[in-house]
mmCIF file of N, CA and C in Angstrom:
data_model
loop_
_atom_site.group_PDB
_atom_site.id
_atom_site.type_symbol
_atom_site.label_atom_id
_atom_site.label_comp_id
_atom_site.label_asym_id
_atom_site.label_seq_id
_atom_site.Cartn_x
_atom_site.Cartn_y
_atom_site.Cartn_z
ATOM 1 N N LYS A 229 7.238 -170.103 82.269
ATOM 2 C CA LYS A 229 6.386 -169.785 83.401
ATOM 3 C C LYS A 229 5.032 -169.321 82.870
ATOM 4 N N VAL A 230 3.971 -169.834 83.455
ATOM 5 C CA VAL A 230 2.606 -169.479 83.078
ATOM 6 C C VAL A 230 1.925 -168.854 84.289
ATOM 7 N N ILE A 231 1.261 -167.723 84.055
ATOM 8 C CA ILE A 231 0.482 -167.081 85.107
ATOM 9 C C ILE A 231 -0.960 -166.997 84.626
ATOM 10 N N LEU A 232 -1.856 -167.637 85.359
ATOM 11 C CA LEU A 232 -3.283 -167.577 85.068
ATOM 12 C C LEU A 232 -3.856 -166.422 85.871
ATOM 13 N N THR A 233 -4.615 -165.545 85.233
ATOM 14 C CA THR A 233 -5.133 -164.377 85.947
ATOM 15 C C THR A 233 -6.657 -164.321 85.893
ATOM 16 N N ASP A 234 -7.202 -163.730 86.937
ATOM 17 C CA ASP A 234 -8.642 -163.488 86.998
ATOM 18 C C ASP A 234 -8.906 -162.571 88.183
ATOM 19 N N LEU A 235 -10.171 -162.367 88.469
ATOM 20 C CA LEU A 235 -10.570 -161.549 89.611
ATOM 21 C C LEU A 235 -10.318 -162.316 90.916
ATOM 22 N N PRO A 236 -10.224 -161.607 92.042
ATOM 23 C CA PRO A 236 -9.878 -162.261 93.312
ATOM 24 C C PRO A 236 -10.761 -163.454 93.675
ATOM 25 N N GLU A 237 -12.051 -163.351 93.420
ATOM 26 C CA GLU A 237 -12.954 -164.436 93.812
ATOM 27 C C GLU A 237 -12.779 -165.699 92.970
ATOM 28 N N ILE A 238 -12.089 -165.604 91.844
ATOM 29 C CA ILE A 238 -11.878 -166.757 90.967
ATOM 30 C C ILE A 238 -10.543 -167.448 91.244
ATOM 31 N N ILE A 239 -9.625 -166.781 91.917
ATOM 32 C CA ILE A 239 -8.288 -167.335 92.163
ATOM 33 C C ILE A 239 -8.338 -168.706 92.850
ATOM 34 N N PRO A 240 -9.169 -168.936 93.875
ATOM 35 C CA PRO A 240 -9.212 -170.282 94.467
ATOM 36 C C PRO A 240 -9.572 -171.377 93.458
ATOM 37 N N ILE A 241 -10.430 -171.067 92.512
ATOM 38 C CA ILE A 241 -10.789 -172.045 91.478
ATOM 39 C C ILE A 241 -9.584 -172.316 90.581
ATOM 40 N N LEU A 242 -8.871 -171.264 90.186
ATOM 41 C CA LEU A 242 -7.669 -171.443 89.366
ATOM 42 C C LEU A 242 -6.634 -172.281 90.109
ATOM 43 N N GLU A 243 -6.433 -171.981 91.387
ATOM 44 C CA GLU A 243 -5.451 -172.729 92.177
ATOM 45 C C GLU A 243 -5.848 -174.197 92.317
ATOM 46 N N LYS A 244 -7.131 -174.457 92.482
ATOM 47 C CA LYS A 244 -7.604 -175.847 92.555
ATOM 48 C C LYS A 244 -7.347 -176.561 91.224
ATOM 49 N N ASN A 245 -7.600 -175.879 90.115
ATOM 50 C CA ASN A 245 -7.340 -176.472 88.800
ATOM 51 C C ASN A 245 -5.856 -176.743 88.592
ATOM 52 N N ILE A 246 -5.011 -175.833 89.050
ATOM 53 C CA ILE A 246 -3.561 -176.045 88.947
ATOM 54 C C ILE A 246 -3.177 -177.291 89.739
ATOM 55 N N GLN A 247 -3.666 -177.393 90.982
ATOM 56 C CA GLN A 247 -3.368 -178.559 91.828
ATOM 57 C C GLN A 247 -3.877 -179.847 91.191
ATOM 58 N N SER A 248 -5.075 -179.812 90.645
ATOM 59 C CA SER A 248 -5.673 -181.008 90.041
ATOM 60 C C SER A 248 -4.901 -181.485 88.819
ATOM 61 N N ASN A 249 -4.208 -180.571 88.160
ATOM 62 C CA ASN A 249 -3.500 -180.909 86.926
ATOM 63 C C ASN A 249 -1.987 -180.864 87.061
ATOM 64 N N CYS A 250 -1.473 -180.779 88.280
ATOM 65 C CA CYS A 250 -0.034 -180.561 88.470
ATOM 66 C C CYS A 250 0.823 -181.668 87.869
ATOM 67 N N LYS A 251 0.344 -182.899 87.843
ATOM 68 C CA LYS A 251 1.137 -183.993 87.275
ATOM 69 C C LYS A 251 1.304 -183.849 85.764
ATOM 70 N N ALA A 252 0.349 -183.225 85.115
ATOM 71 C CA ALA A 252 0.409 -183.057 83.659
ATOM 72 C C ALA A 252 1.139 -181.781 83.250
ATOM 73 N N LEU A 253 1.365 -180.889 84.212
ATOM 74 C CA LEU A 253 1.969 -179.592 83.891
ATOM 75 C C LEU A 253 3.481 -179.689 83.836
ATOM 76 N N LYS A 254 4.045 -178.962 82.912
ATOM 77 C CA LYS A 254 5.498 -178.846 82.811
ATOM 78 C C LYS A 254 5.838 -177.386 83.059
ATOM 79 N N GLY A 255 6.894 -177.133 83.797
ATOM 80 C CA GLY A 255 7.254 -175.753 84.080
ATOM 81 C C GLY A 255 6.488 -175.237 85.277
ATOM 82 N N SER A 256 6.443 -173.935 85.395
ATOM 83 C CA SER A 256 5.840 -173.273 86.547
ATOM 84 C C SER A 256 4.494 -172.667 86.163
ATOM 85 N N VAL A 257 3.469 -172.964 86.953
ATOM 86 C CA VAL A 257 2.137 -172.394 86.733
ATOM 87 C C VAL A 257 1.653 -171.823 88.058
ATOM 88 N N SER A 258 1.161 -170.591 88.011
ATOM 89 C CA SER A 258 0.621 -169.960 89.216
ATOM 90 C C SER A 258 -0.609 -169.145 88.847
ATOM 91 N N ALA A 259 -1.343 -168.731 89.869
ATOM 92 C CA ALA A 259 -2.529 -167.895 89.678
ATOM 93 C C ALA A 259 -2.284 -166.546 90.339
ATOM 94 N N ALA A 260 -2.769 -165.483 89.704
ATOM 95 C CA ALA A 260 -2.591 -164.133 90.246
ATOM 96 C C ALA A 260 -3.810 -163.287 89.910
ATOM 97 N N VAL A 261 -4.083 -162.342 90.781
ATOM 98 C CA VAL A 261 -5.184 -161.408 90.557
ATOM 99 C C VAL A 261 -4.776 -160.393 89.494
ATOM 100 N N LEU A 262 -5.655 -160.171 88.537
ATOM 101 C CA LEU A 262 -5.471 -159.107 87.552
ATOM 102 C C LEU A 262 -6.832 -158.467 87.318
ATOM 103 N N LYS A 263 -6.972 -157.262 87.813
ATOM 104 C CA LYS A 263 -8.183 -156.485 87.543
ATOM 105 C C LYS A 263 -7.872 -155.576 86.370
ATOM 106 N N TRP A 264 -8.650 -155.698 85.312
ATOM 107 C CA TRP A 264 -8.418 -154.862 84.140
ATOM 108 C C TRP A 264 -8.490 -153.395 84.536
ATOM 109 N N GLY A 265 -7.526 -152.648 84.037
ATOM 110 C CA GLY A 265 -7.453 -151.232 84.360
ATOM 111 C C GLY A 265 -6.611 -150.949 85.589
ATOM 112 N N GLU A 266 -6.169 -151.999 86.273
ATOM 113 C CA GLU A 266 -5.346 -151.851 87.478
ATOM 114 C C GLU A 266 -4.124 -152.757 87.373
ATOM 115 N N VAL A 267 -3.293 -152.550 86.363
ATOM 116 C CA VAL A 267 -2.149 -153.428 86.132
ATOM 117 C C VAL A 267 -1.091 -153.183 87.203
ATOM 118 N N ASP A 268 -0.655 -154.273 87.795
ATOM 119 C CA ASP A 268 0.388 -154.239 88.813
ATOM 120 C C ASP A 268 1.731 -154.436 88.111
ATOM 121 N N THR A 269 2.722 -153.699 88.535
ATOM 122 C CA THR A 269 4.034 -153.796 87.887
ATOM 123 C C THR A 269 4.756 -155.094 88.217
ATOM 124 N N LYS A 270 4.150 -155.957 89.042
ATOM 125 C CA LYS A 270 4.793 -157.234 89.366
ATOM 126 C C LYS A 270 4.843 -158.177 88.166
ATOM 127 N N PHE A 271 4.015 -157.928 87.167
ATOM 128 C CA PHE A 271 4.002 -158.794 85.994
ATOM 129 C C PHE A 271 5.155 -158.425 85.066
ATOM 130 N N LEU A 272 5.951 -159.422 84.703
ATOM 131 C CA LEU A 272 6.988 -159.214 83.701
ATOM 132 C C LEU A 272 6.325 -159.114 82.337
ATOM 133 N N VAL A 273 7.027 -158.535 81.375
ATOM 134 C CA VAL A 273 6.480 -158.456 80.014
ATOM 135 C C VAL A 273 6.386 -159.883 79.464
ATOM 136 N N PRO A 274 5.183 -160.331 79.137
ATOM 137 C CA PRO A 274 5.011 -161.715 78.691
ATOM 138 C C PRO A 274 5.346 -161.904 77.214
ATOM 139 N N ASP A 275 5.685 -163.140 76.874
ATOM 140 C CA ASP A 275 5.858 -163.507 75.470
ATOM 141 C C ASP A 275 4.500 -163.702 74.805
ATOM 142 N N LEU A 276 3.543 -164.197 75.580
ATOM 143 C CA LEU A 276 2.226 -164.539 75.043
ATOM 144 C C LEU A 276 1.141 -164.170 76.054
ATOM 145 N N ILE A 277 0.073 -163.566 75.551
ATOM 146 C CA ILE A 277 -1.124 -163.301 76.350
ATOM 147 C C ILE A 277 -2.293 -163.988 75.648
ATOM 148 N N LEU A 278 -3.030 -164.805 76.391
ATOM 149 C CA LEU A 278 -4.227 -165.451 75.856
ATOM 150 C C LEU A 278 -5.450 -164.770 76.447
ATOM 151 N N VAL A 279 -6.351 -164.340 75.591
ATOM 152 C CA VAL A 279 -7.595 -163.691 76.017
ATOM 153 C C VAL A 279 -8.723 -164.537 75.437
ATOM 154 N N SER A 280 -9.458 -165.190 76.311
ATOM 155 C CA SER A 280 -10.470 -166.123 75.842
ATOM 156 C C SER A 280 -11.860 -165.705 76.291
ATOM 157 N N ASP A 281 -12.722 -165.415 75.327
ATOM 158 C CA ASP A 281 -14.136 -165.127 75.574
ATOM 159 C C ASP A 281 -14.328 -164.020 76.606
ATOM 160 N N CYS A 282 -13.640 -162.910 76.403
ATOM 161 C CA CYS A 282 -13.690 -161.785 77.354
ATOM 162 C C CYS A 282 -14.376 -160.544 76.800
ATOM 163 N N VAL A 283 -14.909 -160.617 75.585
ATOM 164 C CA VAL A 283 -15.536 -159.440 74.980
ATOM 165 C C VAL A 283 -17.043 -159.676 74.931
ATOM 166 N N TYR A 284 -17.710 -159.401 76.052
ATOM 167 C CA TYR A 284 -19.149 -159.636 76.081
ATOM 168 C C TYR A 284 -19.925 -158.613 76.895
ATOM 169 N N TYR A 285 -19.257 -157.652 77.507
ATOM 170 C CA TYR A 285 -19.990 -156.572 78.177
ATOM 171 C C TYR A 285 -19.177 -155.282 78.095
ATOM 172 N N ASP A 286 -19.857 -154.143 78.228
ATOM 173 C CA ASP A 286 -19.245 -152.833 77.981
ATOM 174 C C ASP A 286 -17.968 -152.588 78.761
ATOM 175 N N MET A 287 -17.935 -152.946 80.028
ATOM 176 C CA MET A 287 -16.755 -152.689 80.850
ATOM 177 C C MET A 287 -15.526 -153.419 80.314
ATOM 178 N N SER A 288 -15.730 -154.567 79.667
ATOM 179 C CA SER A 288 -14.581 -155.303 79.138
ATOM 180 C C SER A 288 -13.880 -154.506 78.055
ATOM 181 N N VAL A 289 -14.653 -153.837 77.212
ATOM 182 C CA VAL A 289 -14.064 -153.034 76.141
ATOM 183 C C VAL A 289 -13.313 -151.843 76.719
ATOM 184 N N GLU A 290 -13.893 -151.211 77.729
ATOM 185 C CA GLU A 290 -13.286 -150.015 78.306
ATOM 186 C C GLU A 290 -11.979 -150.297 79.034
ATOM 187 N N LYS A 291 -11.858 -151.445 79.685
ATOM 188 C CA LYS A 291 -10.685 -151.709 80.512
ATOM 189 C C LYS A 291 -9.727 -152.748 79.949
ATOM 190 N N LEU A 292 -10.207 -153.623 79.078
ATOM 191 C CA LEU A 292 -9.343 -154.684 78.565
ATOM 192 C C LEU A 292 -8.232 -154.131 77.683
ATOM 193 N N ILE A 293 -8.544 -153.250 76.757
ATOM 194 C CA ILE A 293 -7.525 -152.745 75.830
ATOM 195 C C ILE A 293 -6.418 -151.989 76.559
ATOM 196 N N PRO A 294 -6.708 -151.048 77.471
ATOM 197 C CA PRO A 294 -5.610 -150.403 78.204
ATOM 198 C C PRO A 294 -4.766 -151.398 79.009
ATOM 199 N N THR A 295 -5.404 -152.446 79.508
ATOM 200 C CA THR A 295 -4.662 -153.470 80.243
ATOM 201 C C THR A 295 -3.714 -154.210 79.307
ATOM 202 N N LEU A 296 -4.176 -154.564 78.120
ATOM 203 C CA LEU A 296 -3.307 -155.222 77.138
ATOM 204 C C LEU A 296 -2.170 -154.300 76.715
ATOM 205 N N GLU A 297 -2.473 -153.025 76.524
ATOM 206 C CA GLU A 297 -1.433 -152.049 76.159
ATOM 207 C C GLU A 297 -0.354 -151.980 77.235
ATOM 208 N N GLU A 298 -0.765 -152.027 78.485
ATOM 209 C CA GLU A 298 0.171 -151.941 79.609
ATOM 210 C C GLU A 298 1.005 -153.211 79.754
ATOM 211 N N LEU A 299 0.376 -154.365 79.594
ATOM 212 C CA LEU A 299 1.069 -155.637 79.792
ATOM 213 C C LEU A 299 1.985 -156.011 78.637
ATOM 214 N N ALA A 300 1.572 -155.729 77.414
ATOM 215 C CA ALA A 300 2.289 -156.209 76.229
ATOM 216 C C ALA A 300 3.554 -155.402 75.972
ATOM 217 N N GLY A 301 4.575 -156.125 75.552
ATOM 218 C CA GLY A 301 5.797 -155.491 75.083
ATOM 219 C C GLY A 301 5.846 -155.566 73.569
ATOM 220 N N SER A 302 6.917 -155.098 73.003
ATOM 221 C CA SER A 302 7.035 -155.086 71.537
ATOM 222 C C SER A 302 7.083 -156.493 70.948
ATOM 223 N N HIS A 303 7.530 -157.479 71.735
ATOM 224 C CA HIS A 303 7.617 -158.858 71.238
ATOM 225 C C HIS A 303 6.426 -159.721 71.654
ATOM 226 N N THR A 304 5.529 -159.184 72.452
ATOM 227 C CA THR A 304 4.408 -159.973 72.977
ATOM 228 C C THR A 304 3.393 -160.287 71.882
ATOM 229 N N GLU A 305 3.004 -161.541 71.821
ATOM 230 C CA GLU A 305 1.937 -161.970 70.916
ATOM 231 C C GLU A 305 0.675 -162.149 71.760
ATOM 232 N N ILE A 306 -0.428 -161.605 71.287
ATOM 233 C CA ILE A 306 -1.703 -161.717 71.996
ATOM 234 C C ILE A 306 -2.656 -162.523 71.121
ATOM 235 N N LEU A 307 -3.180 -163.604 71.668
ATOM 236 C CA LEU A 307 -4.195 -164.393 70.971
ATOM 237 C C LEU A 307 -5.527 -164.130 71.652
ATOM 238 N N ILE A 308 -6.493 -163.702 70.866
ATOM 239 C CA ILE A 308 -7.821 -163.381 71.384
ATOM 240 C C ILE A 308 -8.840 -164.279 70.696
ATOM 241 N N SER A 309 -9.612 -165.004 71.502
ATOM 242 C CA SER A 309 -10.722 -165.776 70.937
ATOM 243 C C SER A 309 -12.024 -165.159 71.427
ATOM 244 N N TYR A 310 -13.006 -165.177 70.563
ATOM 245 C CA TYR A 310 -14.319 -164.660 70.946
ATOM 246 C C TYR A 310 -15.398 -165.416 70.184
ATOM 247 N N GLU A 311 -16.571 -165.423 70.774
ATOM 248 C CA GLU A 311 -17.716 -166.123 70.207
ATOM 249 C C GLU A 311 -18.692 -165.119 69.610
ATOM 250 N N ASP A 312 -19.295 -165.480 68.473
ATOM 251 C CA ASP A 312 -20.378 -164.661 67.929
ATOM 252 C C ASP A 312 -21.509 -164.644 68.944
ATOM 253 N N ARG A 313 -21.997 -163.456 69.248
ATOM 254 C CA ARG A 313 -23.115 -163.329 70.185
ATOM 255 C C ARG A 313 -24.158 -162.420 69.553
ATOM 256 N N GLU A 314 -25.411 -162.825 69.630
ATOM 257 C CA GLU A 314 -26.498 -162.109 68.967
ATOM 258 C C GLU A 314 -27.339 -161.255 69.912
ATOM 259 N N LEU A 315 -27.304 -161.529 71.193
ATOM 260 C CA LEU A 315 -28.192 -160.858 72.139
ATOM 261 C C LEU A 315 -27.794 -159.407 72.379
ATOM 262 N N GLY A 316 -28.789 -158.559 72.549
ATOM 263 C CA GLY A 316 -28.546 -157.163 72.926
ATOM 264 C C GLY A 316 -27.618 -156.436 71.972
ATOM 265 N N ASN A 317 -26.644 -155.746 72.538
ATOM 266 C CA ASN A 317 -25.724 -154.918 71.756
ATOM 267 C C ASN A 317 -24.397 -155.618 71.477
ATOM 268 N N LYS A 318 -24.367 -156.937 71.501
ATOM 269 C CA LYS A 318 -23.100 -157.673 71.415
ATOM 270 C C LYS A 318 -22.346 -157.428 70.107
ATOM 271 N N ARG A 319 -23.045 -157.333 68.983
ATOM 272 C CA ARG A 319 -22.350 -157.073 67.709
ATOM 273 C C ARG A 319 -21.693 -155.704 67.711
ATOM 274 N N GLU A 320 -22.417 -154.695 68.184
ATOM 275 C CA GLU A 320 -21.869 -153.336 68.244
ATOM 276 C C GLU A 320 -20.710 -153.272 69.227
ATOM 277 N N LEU A 321 -20.834 -153.983 70.323
ATOM 278 C CA LEU A 321 -19.777 -154.030 71.326
ATOM 279 C C LEU A 321 -18.505 -154.626 70.739
ATOM 280 N N LEU A 322 -18.638 -155.735 70.017
ATOM 281 C CA LEU A 322 -17.486 -156.368 69.387
ATOM 282 C C LEU A 322 -16.866 -155.439 68.352
ATOM 283 N N LYS A 323 -17.687 -154.809 67.534
ATOM 284 C CA LYS A 323 -17.185 -153.883 66.515
ATOM 285 C C LYS A 323 -16.401 -152.742 67.172
ATOM 286 N N GLY A 324 -16.935 -152.163 68.244
ATOM 287 C CA GLY A 324 -16.243 -151.100 68.966
ATOM 288 C C GLY A 324 -14.935 -151.581 69.568
ATOM 289 N N PHE A 325 -14.948 -152.795 70.127
ATOM 290 C CA PHE A 325 -13.732 -153.372 70.703
ATOM 291 C C PHE A 325 -12.648 -153.514 69.642
ATOM 292 N N LEU A 326 -13.007 -154.077 68.494
ATOM 293 C CA LEU A 326 -12.019 -154.286 67.429
ATOM 294 C C LEU A 326 -11.491 -152.964 66.892
ATOM 295 N N ASN A 327 -12.348 -151.970 66.748
ATOM 296 C CA ASN A 327 -11.892 -150.649 66.294
ATOM 297 C C ASN A 327 -10.907 -150.039 67.277
ATOM 298 N N LYS A 328 -11.193 -150.119 68.568
ATOM 299 C CA LYS A 328 -10.275 -149.590 69.584
ATOM 300 C C LYS A 328 -8.985 -150.395 69.627
ATOM 301 N N LEU A 329 -9.093 -151.703 69.468
ATOM 302 C CA LEU A 329 -7.917 -152.569 69.479
ATOM 303 C C LEU A 329 -6.972 -152.208 68.337
ATOM 304 N N ARG A 330 -7.535 -151.905 67.158
ATOM 305 C CA ARG A 330 -6.726 -151.555 65.982
ATOM 306 C C ARG A 330 -5.902 -150.281 66.178
ATOM 307 N N SER A 331 -6.314 -149.421 67.095
ATOM 308 C CA SER A 331 -5.563 -148.182 67.294
ATOM 309 C C SER A 331 -4.206 -148.443 67.937
ATOM 310 N N SER A 332 -4.049 -149.552 68.647
ATOM 311 C CA SER A 332 -2.786 -149.847 69.325
ATOM 312 C C SER A 332 -2.107 -151.126 68.850
ATOM 313 N N PHE A 333 -2.853 -151.983 68.167
ATOM 314 C CA PHE A 333 -2.325 -153.299 67.817
ATOM 315 C C PHE A 333 -2.554 -153.624 66.344
ATOM 316 N N GLU A 334 -1.591 -154.352 65.772
ATOM 317 C CA GLU A 334 -1.792 -154.981 64.464
ATOM 318 C C GLU A 334 -2.619 -156.232 64.724
ATOM 319 N N ILE A 335 -3.624 -156.469 63.899
ATOM 320 C CA ILE A 335 -4.519 -157.608 64.110
ATOM 321 C C ILE A 335 -4.499 -158.506 62.879
ATOM 322 N N ASP A 336 -4.223 -159.780 63.109
ATOM 323 C CA ASP A 336 -4.309 -160.784 62.052
ATOM 324 C C ASP A 336 -5.407 -161.771 62.422
ATOM 325 N N ILE A 337 -6.317 -162.003 61.495
ATOM 326 C CA ILE A 337 -7.359 -163.010 61.698
ATOM 327 C C ILE A 337 -6.754 -164.369 61.389
ATOM 328 N N ILE A 338 -6.910 -165.312 62.297
ATOM 329 C CA ILE A 338 -6.420 -166.668 62.051
ATOM 330 C C ILE A 338 -7.582 -167.458 61.460
ATOM 331 N N PRO A 339 -7.499 -167.779 60.167
ATOM 332 C CA PRO A 339 -8.627 -168.463 59.515
ATOM 333 C C PRO A 339 -8.811 -169.877 60.067
ATOM 334 N N GLN A 340 -10.016 -170.389 59.941
ATOM 335 C CA GLN A 340 -10.299 -171.739 60.431
ATOM 336 C C GLN A 340 -9.400 -172.779 59.781
ATOM 337 N N SER A 341 -9.004 -172.538 58.548
ATOM 338 C CA SER A 341 -8.135 -173.499 57.858
ATOM 339 C C SER A 341 -6.783 -173.654 58.550
ATOM 340 N N GLU A 342 -6.400 -172.686 59.379
ATOM 341 C CA GLU A 342 -5.129 -172.755 60.112
ATOM 342 C C GLU A 342 -5.323 -173.183 61.567
ATOM 343 N N GLN A 343 -6.555 -173.489 61.937
ATOM 344 C CA GLN A 343 -6.845 -173.910 63.306
ATOM 345 C C GLN A 343 -6.994 -175.430 63.358
ATOM 346 N N HIS A 344 -6.706 -175.995 64.510
ATOM 347 C CA HIS A 344 -6.829 -177.436 64.697
ATOM 348 C C HIS A 344 -8.288 -177.844 64.459
ATOM 349 N N PRO A 345 -8.521 -178.866 63.643
ATOM 350 C CA PRO A 345 -9.901 -179.240 63.301
ATOM 351 C C PRO A 345 -10.748 -179.671 64.503
ATOM 352 N N ASP A 346 -10.126 -180.216 65.540
ATOM 353 C CA ASP A 346 -10.885 -180.650 66.718
ATOM 354 C C ASP A 346 -11.294 -179.492 67.627
ATOM 355 N N TYR A 347 -10.649 -178.339 67.466
ATOM 356 C CA TYR A 347 -10.870 -177.237 68.409
ATOM 357 C C TYR A 347 -11.389 -175.972 67.747
ATOM 358 N N GLN A 348 -11.990 -176.100 66.595
ATOM 359 C CA GLN A 348 -12.533 -174.930 65.908
ATOM 360 C C GLN A 348 -14.052 -175.033 65.833
ATOM 361 N N SER A 349 -14.663 -173.889 65.625
ATOM 362 C CA SER A 349 -16.113 -173.821 65.490
ATOM 363 C C SER A 349 -16.426 -172.600 64.636
ATOM 364 N N PRO A 350 -17.453 -172.656 63.798
ATOM 365 C CA PRO A 350 -17.765 -171.510 62.941
ATOM 366 C C PRO A 350 -18.130 -170.241 63.711
ATOM 367 N N ASP A 351 -18.582 -170.383 64.968
ATOM 368 C CA ASP A 351 -18.963 -169.189 65.728
ATOM 369 C C ASP A 351 -17.883 -168.720 66.713
ATOM 370 N N ILE A 352 -16.714 -169.354 66.667
ATOM 371 C CA ILE A 352 -15.580 -168.947 67.506
ATOM 372 C C ILE A 352 -14.495 -168.403 66.582
ATOM 373 N N HIS A 353 -13.985 -167.224 66.909
ATOM 374 C CA HIS A 353 -12.996 -166.553 66.065
ATOM 375 C C HIS A 353 -11.703 -166.354 66.838
ATOM 376 N N LEU A 354 -10.596 -166.354 66.112
ATOM 377 C CA LEU A 354 -9.280 -166.245 66.724
ATOM 378 C C LEU A 354 -8.483 -165.147 66.036
ATOM 379 N N LEU A 355 -7.923 -164.253 66.861
ATOM 380 C CA LEU A 355 -7.109 -163.142 66.365
ATOM 381 C C LEU A 355 -5.713 -163.230 66.959
ATOM 382 N N LYS A 356 -4.723 -162.825 66.179
ATOM 383 C CA LYS A 356 -3.354 -162.680 66.686
ATOM 384 C C LYS A 356 -3.011 -161.206 66.616
ATOM 385 N N CYS A 357 -2.598 -160.633 67.738
ATOM 386 C CA CYS A 357 -2.332 -159.197 67.820
ATOM 387 C C CYS A 357 -0.915 -158.943 68.311
ATOM 388 N N THR A 358 -0.309 -157.896 67.768
ATOM 389 C CA THR A 358 0.984 -157.418 68.240
ATOM 390 C C THR A 358 0.925 -155.905 68.319
ATOM 391 N N LYS A 359 1.718 -155.355 69.228
ATOM 392 C CA LYS A 359 1.726 -153.910 69.428
ATOM 393 C C LYS A 359 2.260 -153.211 68.193
ATOM 394 N N LYS A 360 1.662 -152.061 67.863
ATOM 395 C CA LYS A 360 2.139 -151.253 66.733
ATOM 396 C C LYS A 360 3.421 -150.555 67.125
#
């Protein structure tokens, strides 16, 4: 079972994408609202959490990590991808995010040599995290 999450205003777009791709999908896929910092107990402990390009503004750092702590179980694997960003305080923001993430999670950097050659880029980074 796959649950795609986002803010309420994005759910119709997710649902449209699910409908558009339903013939290619295997298993169950649904969309649900997830506001960081407001975890609903309706979510079961997932095997995998994918976090893609979500570390780009201050509020994401403040609310994303507690949300991951709440959602993840001892067996949950979290894959986080992020892009190098040069504007404003983005480097400091990323550094702060990673430092806070390390307090609750073991972090392994997935080197480009272990990533699919068609889907990698020098400015996109991939981390695998598990709860400490």
